[in-house]
mmCIF file of C-alpha atoms and ligand atoms in Angstrom:
data_model
loop_
_atom_site.group_PDB
_atom_site.id
_atom_site.type_symbol
_atom_site.label_atom_id
_atom_site.label_comp_id
_atom_site.label_asym_id
_atom_site.label_seq_id
_atom_site.Cartn_x
_atom_site.Cartn_y
_atom_site.Cartn_z
ATOM 1 C CA MET A 28 97.691 103.275 25.949
ATOM 2 C CA ILE A 29 96.431 99.656 26.693
ATOM 3 C CA GLN A 30 96.277 98.897 30.371
ATOM 4 C CA THR A 31 96.703 95.176 31.362
ATOM 5 C CA VAL A 32 96.650 93.210 34.498
ATOM 6 C CA ILE A 33 98.501 89.700 34.620
ATOM 7 C CA ILE A 34 96.501 87.119 36.360
ATOM 8 C CA SER A 35 98.256 83.893 37.308
ATOM 9 C CA GLY A 36 95.528 81.095 37.776
ATOM 10 C CA GLY A 37 93.318 83.640 35.680
ATOM 11 C CA THR A 38 91.670 80.757 33.589
ATOM 12 C CA SER A 39 89.752 79.209 36.711
ATOM 13 C CA GLY A 40 88.101 80.430 39.780
ATOM 14 C CA ILE A 41 88.967 83.421 41.629
ATOM 15 C CA GLY A 42 91.239 84.434 39.148
ATOM 16 C CA LEU A 43 88.814 84.382 36.204
ATOM 17 C CA ALA A 44 86.226 85.866 38.055
ATOM 18 C CA ALA A 45 88.731 88.890 38.736
ATOM 19 C CA ALA A 46 89.369 88.969 35.097
ATOM 20 C CA GLU A 47 85.658 89.039 34.012
ATOM 21 C CA ILE A 48 85.377 92.365 36.622
ATOM 22 C CA LEU A 49 88.493 93.844 35.085
ATOM 23 C CA ALA A 50 87.538 93.496 31.697
ATOM 24 C CA GLY A 51 84.338 95.180 32.376
ATOM 25 C CA GLU A 52 86.379 98.118 33.462
ATOM 26 C CA GLY A 53 88.341 98.018 30.212
ATOM 27 C CA ILE A 54 91.304 96.493 31.297
ATOM 28 C CA ARG A 55 92.897 93.771 29.047
ATOM 29 C CA PRO A 56 93.088 90.663 31.509
ATOM 30 C CA ILE A 57 96.350 88.353 30.528
ATOM 31 C CA LEU A 58 95.260 85.053 31.736
ATOM 32 C CA LEU A 59 98.242 82.865 32.810
ATOM 33 C CA GLY A 60 97.653 79.141 32.984
ATOM 34 C CA ARG A 61 99.022 75.539 32.145
ATOM 35 C CA ASN A 62 96.045 74.299 30.384
ATOM 36 C CA GLU A 63 95.746 75.073 26.540
ATOM 37 C CA GLU A 64 92.042 74.130 26.473
ATOM 38 C CA ARG A 65 91.049 75.975 29.463
ATOM 39 C CA GLY A 66 93.091 78.874 28.619
ATOM 40 C CA LYS A 67 91.502 79.179 25.208
ATOM 41 C CA ALA A 68 87.962 78.915 26.870
ATOM 42 C CA ALA A 69 88.803 81.462 29.336
ATOM 43 C CA GLN A 70 90.070 83.656 26.591
ATOM 44 C CA ASP A 71 86.740 83.358 24.800
ATOM 45 C CA LYS A 72 84.826 84.004 28.075
ATOM 46 C CA VAL A 73 86.337 87.175 29.133
ATOM 47 C CA PRO A 74 86.328 90.003 26.546
ATOM 48 C CA GLY A 75 89.582 91.567 25.510
ATOM 49 C CA SER A 76 91.440 88.959 27.483
ATOM 50 C CA LEU A 77 94.444 86.923 26.247
ATOM 51 C CA TYR A 78 95.611 83.494 27.334
ATOM 52 C CA ILE A 79 99.463 83.010 27.809
ATOM 53 C CA PRO A 80 100.822 79.591 28.974
ATOM 54 C CA CYS A 81 102.756 79.587 32.105
ATOM 55 C CA ASP A 82 103.377 77.352 34.697
ATOM 56 C CA VAL A 83 104.539 79.728 37.701
ATOM 57 C CA THR A 84 106.862 77.200 39.038
ATOM 58 C CA LYS A 85 108.963 77.462 35.820
ATOM 59 C CA LYS A 86 111.450 80.635 35.818
ATOM 60 C CA GLU A 87 111.513 80.648 31.987
ATOM 61 C CA ASP A 88 107.575 80.572 31.658
ATOM 62 C CA CYS A 89 107.361 83.474 34.140
ATOM 63 C CA GLU A 90 110.024 85.578 32.010
ATOM 64 C CA ARG A 91 108.421 84.707 28.649
ATOM 65 C CA ALA A 92 104.639 85.408 29.954
ATOM 66 C CA VAL A 93 105.516 88.843 31.524
ATOM 67 C CA LYS A 94 107.581 89.894 28.313
ATOM 68 C CA ALA A 95 104.686 88.775 26.145
ATOM 69 C CA ALA A 96 102.197 90.846 28.177
ATOM 70 C CA SER A 97 104.367 93.874 28.534
ATOM 71 C CA SER A 98 104.243 93.891 24.365
ATOM 72 C CA ILE A 99 100.569 94.271 24.761
ATOM 73 C CA GLY A 100 100.541 97.285 26.947
ATOM 74 C CA ASN A 101 101.317 98.918 30.367
ATOM 75 C CA ILE A 102 101.261 96.282 33.164
ATOM 76 C CA LYS A 103 99.023 98.143 35.679
ATOM 77 C CA GLY A 104 98.521 95.102 37.930
ATOM 78 C CA LEU A 105 99.536 91.436 38.970
ATOM 79 C CA VAL A 106 97.125 89.117 40.515
ATOM 80 C CA LEU A 107 98.748 86.172 42.183
ATOM 81 C CA SER A 108 95.925 83.595 42.017
ATOM 82 C CA ALA A 109 97.366 80.436 40.944
ATOM 83 C CA GLY A 110 97.549 77.879 43.887
ATOM 84 C CA ILE A 111 96.908 74.121 44.714
ATOM 85 C CA TYR A 112 95.352 72.742 47.668
ATOM 86 C CA THR A 113 96.180 69.495 49.566
ATOM 87 C CA GLU A 114 95.302 68.406 53.125
ATOM 88 C CA GLY A 115 96.250 65.910 55.665
ATOM 89 C CA LEU A 116 98.085 64.879 58.757
ATOM 90 C CA LEU A 117 101.701 66.167 58.417
ATOM 91 C CA GLU A 118 103.090 62.761 59.245
ATOM 92 C CA ASN A 119 101.191 61.164 56.140
ATOM 93 C CA THR A 120 102.683 63.712 53.727
ATOM 94 C CA THR A 121 105.608 63.199 51.625
ATOM 95 C CA ASP A 122 108.750 65.394 50.755
ATOM 96 C CA GLU A 123 107.187 65.680 47.108
ATOM 97 C CA GLU A 124 103.936 67.147 48.456
ATOM 98 C CA ILE A 125 105.633 69.689 50.557
ATOM 99 C CA GLN A 126 107.961 70.452 47.451
ATOM 100 C CA LYS A 127 104.970 70.927 45.210
ATOM 101 C CA LEU A 128 102.913 72.932 47.428
ATOM 102 C CA PHE A 129 105.621 75.554 48.153
ATOM 103 C CA GLU A 130 106.827 75.528 44.606
ATOM 104 C CA THR A 131 103.402 76.660 43.455
ATOM 105 C CA ASN A 132 101.824 78.553 46.172
ATOM 106 C CA VAL A 133 104.943 80.501 47.470
ATOM 107 C CA PHE A 134 107.932 80.274 44.801
ATOM 108 C CA GLY A 135 105.858 80.512 41.800
ATOM 109 C CA ALA A 136 104.273 83.854 43.110
ATOM 110 C CA MET A 137 107.664 85.070 44.060
ATOM 111 C CA LYS A 138 109.207 84.264 40.839
ATOM 112 C CA LEU A 139 106.344 85.749 38.734
ATOM 113 C CA THR A 140 106.307 89.046 40.820
ATOM 114 C CA ARG A 141 110.164 89.379 40.448
ATOM 115 C CA GLU A 142 109.760 89.307 36.818
ATOM 116 C CA ALA A 143 106.734 91.681 36.695
ATOM 117 C CA ILE A 144 108.576 94.502 39.081
ATOM 118 C CA PRO A 145 110.191 96.454 36.437
ATOM 119 C CA PHE A 146 107.208 96.727 34.453
ATOM 120 C CA LEU A 147 104.763 97.453 37.311
ATOM 121 C CA ARG A 148 107.555 100.004 38.560
ATOM 122 C CA SER A 149 107.191 102.136 35.299
ATOM 123 C CA ALA A 150 103.242 101.659 35.279
ATOM 124 C CA LYS A 151 103.044 102.525 39.073
ATOM 125 C CA GLY A 152 101.164 99.229 39.102
ATOM 126 C CA SER A 153 99.754 97.099 42.124
ATOM 127 C CA ILE A 154 99.879 93.649 43.215
ATOM 128 C CA VAL A 155 97.106 91.492 44.983
ATOM 129 C CA ALA A 156 98.045 88.167 46.314
ATOM 130 C CA VAL A 157 95.300 85.301 47.046
ATOM 131 C CA ALA A 158 96.120 83.806 50.407
ATOM 132 C CA SER A 159 93.736 81.931 52.723
ATOM 133 C CA ASP A 160 91.928 81.922 55.989
ATOM 134 C CA ALA A 161 94.295 79.072 56.571
ATOM 135 C CA ALA A 162 97.060 81.572 56.791
ATOM 136 C CA MET A 163 95.370 83.685 59.583
ATOM 137 C CA ARG A 164 94.851 80.816 62.092
ATOM 138 C CA GLY A 165 95.333 76.920 62.806
ATOM 139 C CA ASN A 166 93.267 74.900 60.246
ATOM 140 C CA VAL A 167 92.738 70.971 60.956
ATOM 141 C CA GLN A 168 95.120 68.844 58.387
ATOM 142 C CA CYS A 169 96.121 72.174 56.629
ATOM 143 C CA SER A 170 99.645 72.634 58.175
ATOM 144 C CA LEU A 171 101.447 72.621 54.904
ATOM 145 C CA TYR A 172 98.877 74.609 52.851
ATOM 146 C CA GLY A 173 98.350 77.128 55.604
ATOM 147 C CA ALA A 174 102.210 77.514 55.992
ATOM 148 C CA THR A 175 102.236 78.434 52.192
ATOM 149 C CA LYS A 176 99.774 80.852 52.484
ATOM 150 C CA GLY A 177 101.386 82.094 55.651
ATOM 151 C CA ALA A 178 104.591 82.583 53.753
ATOM 152 C CA LEU A 179 102.711 84.325 50.794
ATOM 153 C CA THR A 180 101.008 86.680 52.985
ATOM 154 C CA SER A 181 104.437 87.595 54.800
ATOM 155 C CA PHE A 182 105.939 87.913 51.425
ATOM 156 C CA ILE A 183 103.567 90.533 50.253
ATOM 157 C CA ARG A 184 103.538 92.515 53.427
ATOM 158 C CA SER A 185 107.420 93.030 53.158
ATOM 159 C CA LEU A 186 107.135 93.318 49.430
ATOM 160 C CA ALA A 187 104.568 96.228 50.274
ATOM 161 C CA LEU A 188 107.335 98.231 52.196
ATOM 162 C CA GLU A 189 110.101 97.485 49.752
ATOM 163 C CA MET A 190 108.092 98.745 46.749
ATOM 164 C CA ALA A 191 106.222 101.645 48.504
ATOM 165 C CA VAL A 192 109.004 104.176 47.104
ATOM 166 C CA ASP A 193 108.221 103.178 43.717
ATOM 167 C CA GLY A 194 104.423 103.869 44.330
ATOM 168 C CA ILE A 195 103.694 100.155 43.737
ATOM 169 C CA ARG A 196 101.065 98.902 46.392
ATOM 170 C CA ALA A 197 100.965 95.230 47.418
ATOM 171 C CA ASN A 198 97.961 93.559 49.314
ATOM 172 C CA VAL A 199 96.550 90.078 50.316
ATOM 173 C CA VAL A 200 92.895 89.074 49.955
ATOM 174 C CA SER A 201 92.103 86.119 52.406
ATOM 175 C CA PRO A 202 89.204 84.037 51.388
ATOM 176 C CA GLY A 203 87.613 81.414 53.415
ATOM 177 C CA ASP A 204 85.710 78.691 51.313
ATOM 178 C CA ILE A 205 84.850 79.979 47.701
ATOM 179 C CA ASP A 206 82.702 78.003 45.289
ATOM 180 C CA THR A 207 85.254 77.116 42.600
ATOM 181 C CA PRO A 208 86.849 74.173 40.897
ATOM 182 C CA LEU A 209 89.453 73.860 43.553
ATOM 183 C CA LEU A 210 86.821 73.468 46.218
ATOM 184 C CA ASP A 211 84.823 70.962 44.047
ATOM 185 C CA ARG A 212 88.117 68.780 43.925
ATOM 186 C CA GLN A 213 88.720 69.344 47.559
ATOM 187 C CA LEU A 214 85.291 68.019 48.584
ATOM 188 C CA LYS A 215 85.854 65.115 45.910
ATOM 189 C CA GLU A 216 89.081 64.378 47.306
ATOM 190 C CA TYR A 217 88.827 64.649 51.196
ATOM 191 C CA GLY A 218 85.014 64.467 51.599
ATOM 192 C CA GLY A 219 82.444 67.064 52.973
ATOM 193 C CA ASN A 220 79.908 69.042 51.282
ATOM 194 C CA LYS A 221 78.876 72.772 50.477
ATOM 195 C CA GLU A 222 75.810 72.363 52.762
ATOM 196 C CA GLU A 223 78.114 71.338 55.739
ATOM 197 C CA MET A 224 80.606 74.124 55.083
ATOM 198 C CA ARG A 225 77.718 76.842 55.224
ATOM 199 C CA GLU A 226 77.482 76.187 58.949
ATOM 200 C CA TRP A 227 80.576 77.233 59.800
ATOM 201 C CA TYR A 228 79.935 80.794 58.370
ATOM 202 C CA PRO A 229 78.387 83.784 60.344
ATOM 203 C CA LEU A 230 76.805 84.648 56.758
ATOM 204 C CA ASP A 231 75.355 81.362 56.545
ATOM 205 C CA ARG A 232 77.006 80.293 53.138
ATOM 206 C CA ILE A 233 80.481 79.813 51.610
ATOM 207 C CA GLY A 234 81.298 82.595 49.032
ATOM 208 C CA LYS A 235 81.362 83.076 45.349
ATOM 209 C CA ALA A 236 84.540 83.775 43.092
ATOM 210 C CA ALA A 237 83.021 87.114 42.052
ATOM 211 C CA GLU A 238 82.820 88.254 45.463
ATOM 212 C CA VAL A 239 86.705 87.530 45.877
ATOM 213 C CA GLY A 240 87.195 89.105 42.425
ATOM 214 C CA GLU A 241 85.581 92.338 43.238
ATOM 215 C CA VAL A 242 87.884 93.100 46.222
ATOM 216 C CA ILE A 243 90.900 92.202 43.903
ATOM 217 C CA ALA A 244 89.689 94.486 41.414
ATOM 218 C CA PHE A 245 89.062 97.178 44.188
ATOM 219 C CA LEU A 246 92.614 96.721 45.565
ATOM 220 C CA LEU A 247 94.162 97.110 42.012
ATOM 221 C CA SER A 248 92.459 100.234 41.396
ATOM 222 C CA GLU A 249 93.004 103.823 42.508
ATOM 223 C CA LYS A 250 90.220 103.505 44.735
ATOM 224 C CA ALA A 251 92.386 101.846 46.967
ATOM 225 C CA SER A 252 95.179 104.459 46.406
ATOM 226 C CA PHE A 253 96.127 104.577 50.191
ATOM 227 C CA ILE A 254 95.953 100.692 51.052
ATOM 228 C CA THR A 255 99.244 98.829 50.869
ATOM 229 C CA GLY A 256 100.574 95.743 53.078
ATOM 230 C CA ALA A 257 96.921 94.961 54.000
ATOM 231 C CA ILE A 258 95.179 91.616 54.620
ATOM 232 C CA VAL A 259 91.574 91.937 53.355
ATOM 233 C CA PRO A 260 89.506 88.739 54.673
ATOM 234 C CA VAL A 261 86.746 88.028 52.248
ATOM 235 C CA ASP A 262 85.576 84.935 54.387
ATOM 236 C CA GLY A 263 81.780 85.677 55.469
ATOM 237 C CA GLY A 264 82.991 86.506 59.045
ATOM 238 C CA LEU A 265 84.597 82.912 59.287
ATOM 239 C CA THR A 266 87.808 84.349 61.102
ATOM 240 C CA ASP A 267 85.591 86.298 63.483
ATOM 241 C CA TRP A 268 84.244 83.285 65.356
HETATM 242 P P1 NAI B 22 91.357 77.161 40.796
HETATM 243 O O1 NAI B 22 91.695 75.782 40.894
HETATM 244 O O2 NAI B 22 89.597 77.306 40.096
HETATM 245 O O3 NAI B 22 92.214 78.185 40.158
HETATM 246 C C1 NAI B 22 93.469 77.972 40.483
HETATM 247 C C2 NAI B 22 94.254 78.017 39.097
HETATM 248 O O4 NAI B 22 95.726 77.989 39.482
HETATM 249 C C3 NAI B 22 93.787 76.710 38.295
HETATM 250 O O5 NAI B 22 93.463 76.986 37.008
HETATM 251 C C4 NAI B 22 95.228 75.833 38.351
HETATM 252 O O6 NAI B 22 95.380 75.320 37.465
HETATM 253 C C5 NAI B 22 96.341 76.951 38.457
HETATM 254 N N1 NAI B 22 97.553 76.762 38.555
HETATM 255 C C6 NAI B 22 97.848 75.713 39.939
HETATM 256 N N2 NAI B 22 99.234 75.594 39.926
HETATM 257 C C7 NAI B 22 99.842 76.613 38.895
HETATM 258 C C8 NAI B 22 100.975 76.563 38.139
HETATM 259 N N3 NAI B 22 101.950 75.790 38.446
HETATM 260 N N4 NAI B 22 101.306 77.313 37.185
HETATM 261 C C9 NAI B 22 100.139 78.187 36.744
HETATM 262 N N5 NAI B 22 98.897 77.925 36.916
HETATM 263 C C10 NAI B 22 98.939 76.951 37.891
HETATM 264 O O7 NAI B 22 91.227 77.653 42.363
HETATM 265 P P2 NAI B 22 90.447 78.992 42.980
HETATM 266 O O8 NAI B 22 89.565 78.464 44.183
HETATM 267 O O9 NAI B 22 90.227 80.043 41.916
HETATM 268 O O10 NAI B 22 91.995 79.528 43.757
HETATM 269 C C11 NAI B 22 92.681 80.569 43.669
HETATM 270 C C12 NAI B 22 93.487 80.849 44.750
HETATM 271 O O11 NAI B 22 92.823 80.822 45.704
HETATM 272 C C13 NAI B 22 94.511 79.822 45.031
HETATM 273 O O12 NAI B 22 95.706 80.010 45.319
HETATM 274 C C14 NAI B 22 93.748 79.032 46.391
HETATM 275 O O13 NAI B 22 94.786 78.657 47.043
HETATM 276 C C15 NAI B 22 93.089 80.368 46.868
HETATM 277 N N6 NAI B 22 92.071 79.932 47.806
HETATM 278 C C16 NAI B 22 90.866 79.330 47.349
HETATM 279 C C17 NAI B 22 90.065 79.261 48.297
HETATM 280 C C18 NAI B 22 88.665 78.249 47.667
HETATM 281 O O14 NAI B 22 87.801 78.016 48.570
HETATM 282 N N7 NAI B 22 88.257 77.912 46.709
HETATM 283 C C19 NAI B 22 90.040 79.600 49.720
HETATM 284 C C20 NAI B 22 91.255 80.268 49.894
HETATM 285 C C21 NAI B 22 92.147 80.618 49.062
#
């Protein structure tokens, strides 16, 4: 039987890196995303993968994508990597920005997970959500983004308890700054550079997408069979300063 893992935001950055690692383990990654061109390019890059269009903020998209994925094989895993980033002082934010951040980073993850649960249950699958160091402690100009990642983290910790009876594990990875298109957009929009960021890290550099992907693949696998409800920092020691 074919084993699949659904990856939201799987056409870029951390999600795409996780897909490449999982494909190397013989799993068929199902790459969810909103951009057809990026989706096809990711599908070409990752052997055995399949791109399925899905905007996680749309219930019907989540329903349709999970149904399509279930027709391919056993859904052994769900990676919640779709996310957006904004920063700024709270008093400069708009209602639309608050709405969009939560709709994507929190409600989207909840909707997609809800659709996937019946299939994960029958496959005794596993869930990994990509949160952030911004959820673990205060981050300047990050009150909204940090709040979305804090909500996502709490969601997964309670879900882990709720699903344990079914043998479904749910965990969180909490990356620091990772070199991905999201980080490039962040630096372009808000300033700063990777060299400057390096100095914040005990390991003297920012992270690579594959370094988060490896942890995601481990948490999804049987090697992590006794780990659930955990938050695993992948941040080069950032949150230990
Ligand atoms: P990325 O931008 O390369 O990948 C995120 C993907 O999610 C993109 O393809 C984007 O189009 C997609 N996405 C956004 N909204 C969506 C929606 N409504 N429906 C479907 N897909 C949607 O960024 P990256 O860095 O790979 O981020 C992955 C996750 O890691 C995000 O949740 C991000 O918040 C988190 N993260 C990233 C860090 C970094 O420094 N790169 C640090 C900490 C957390």
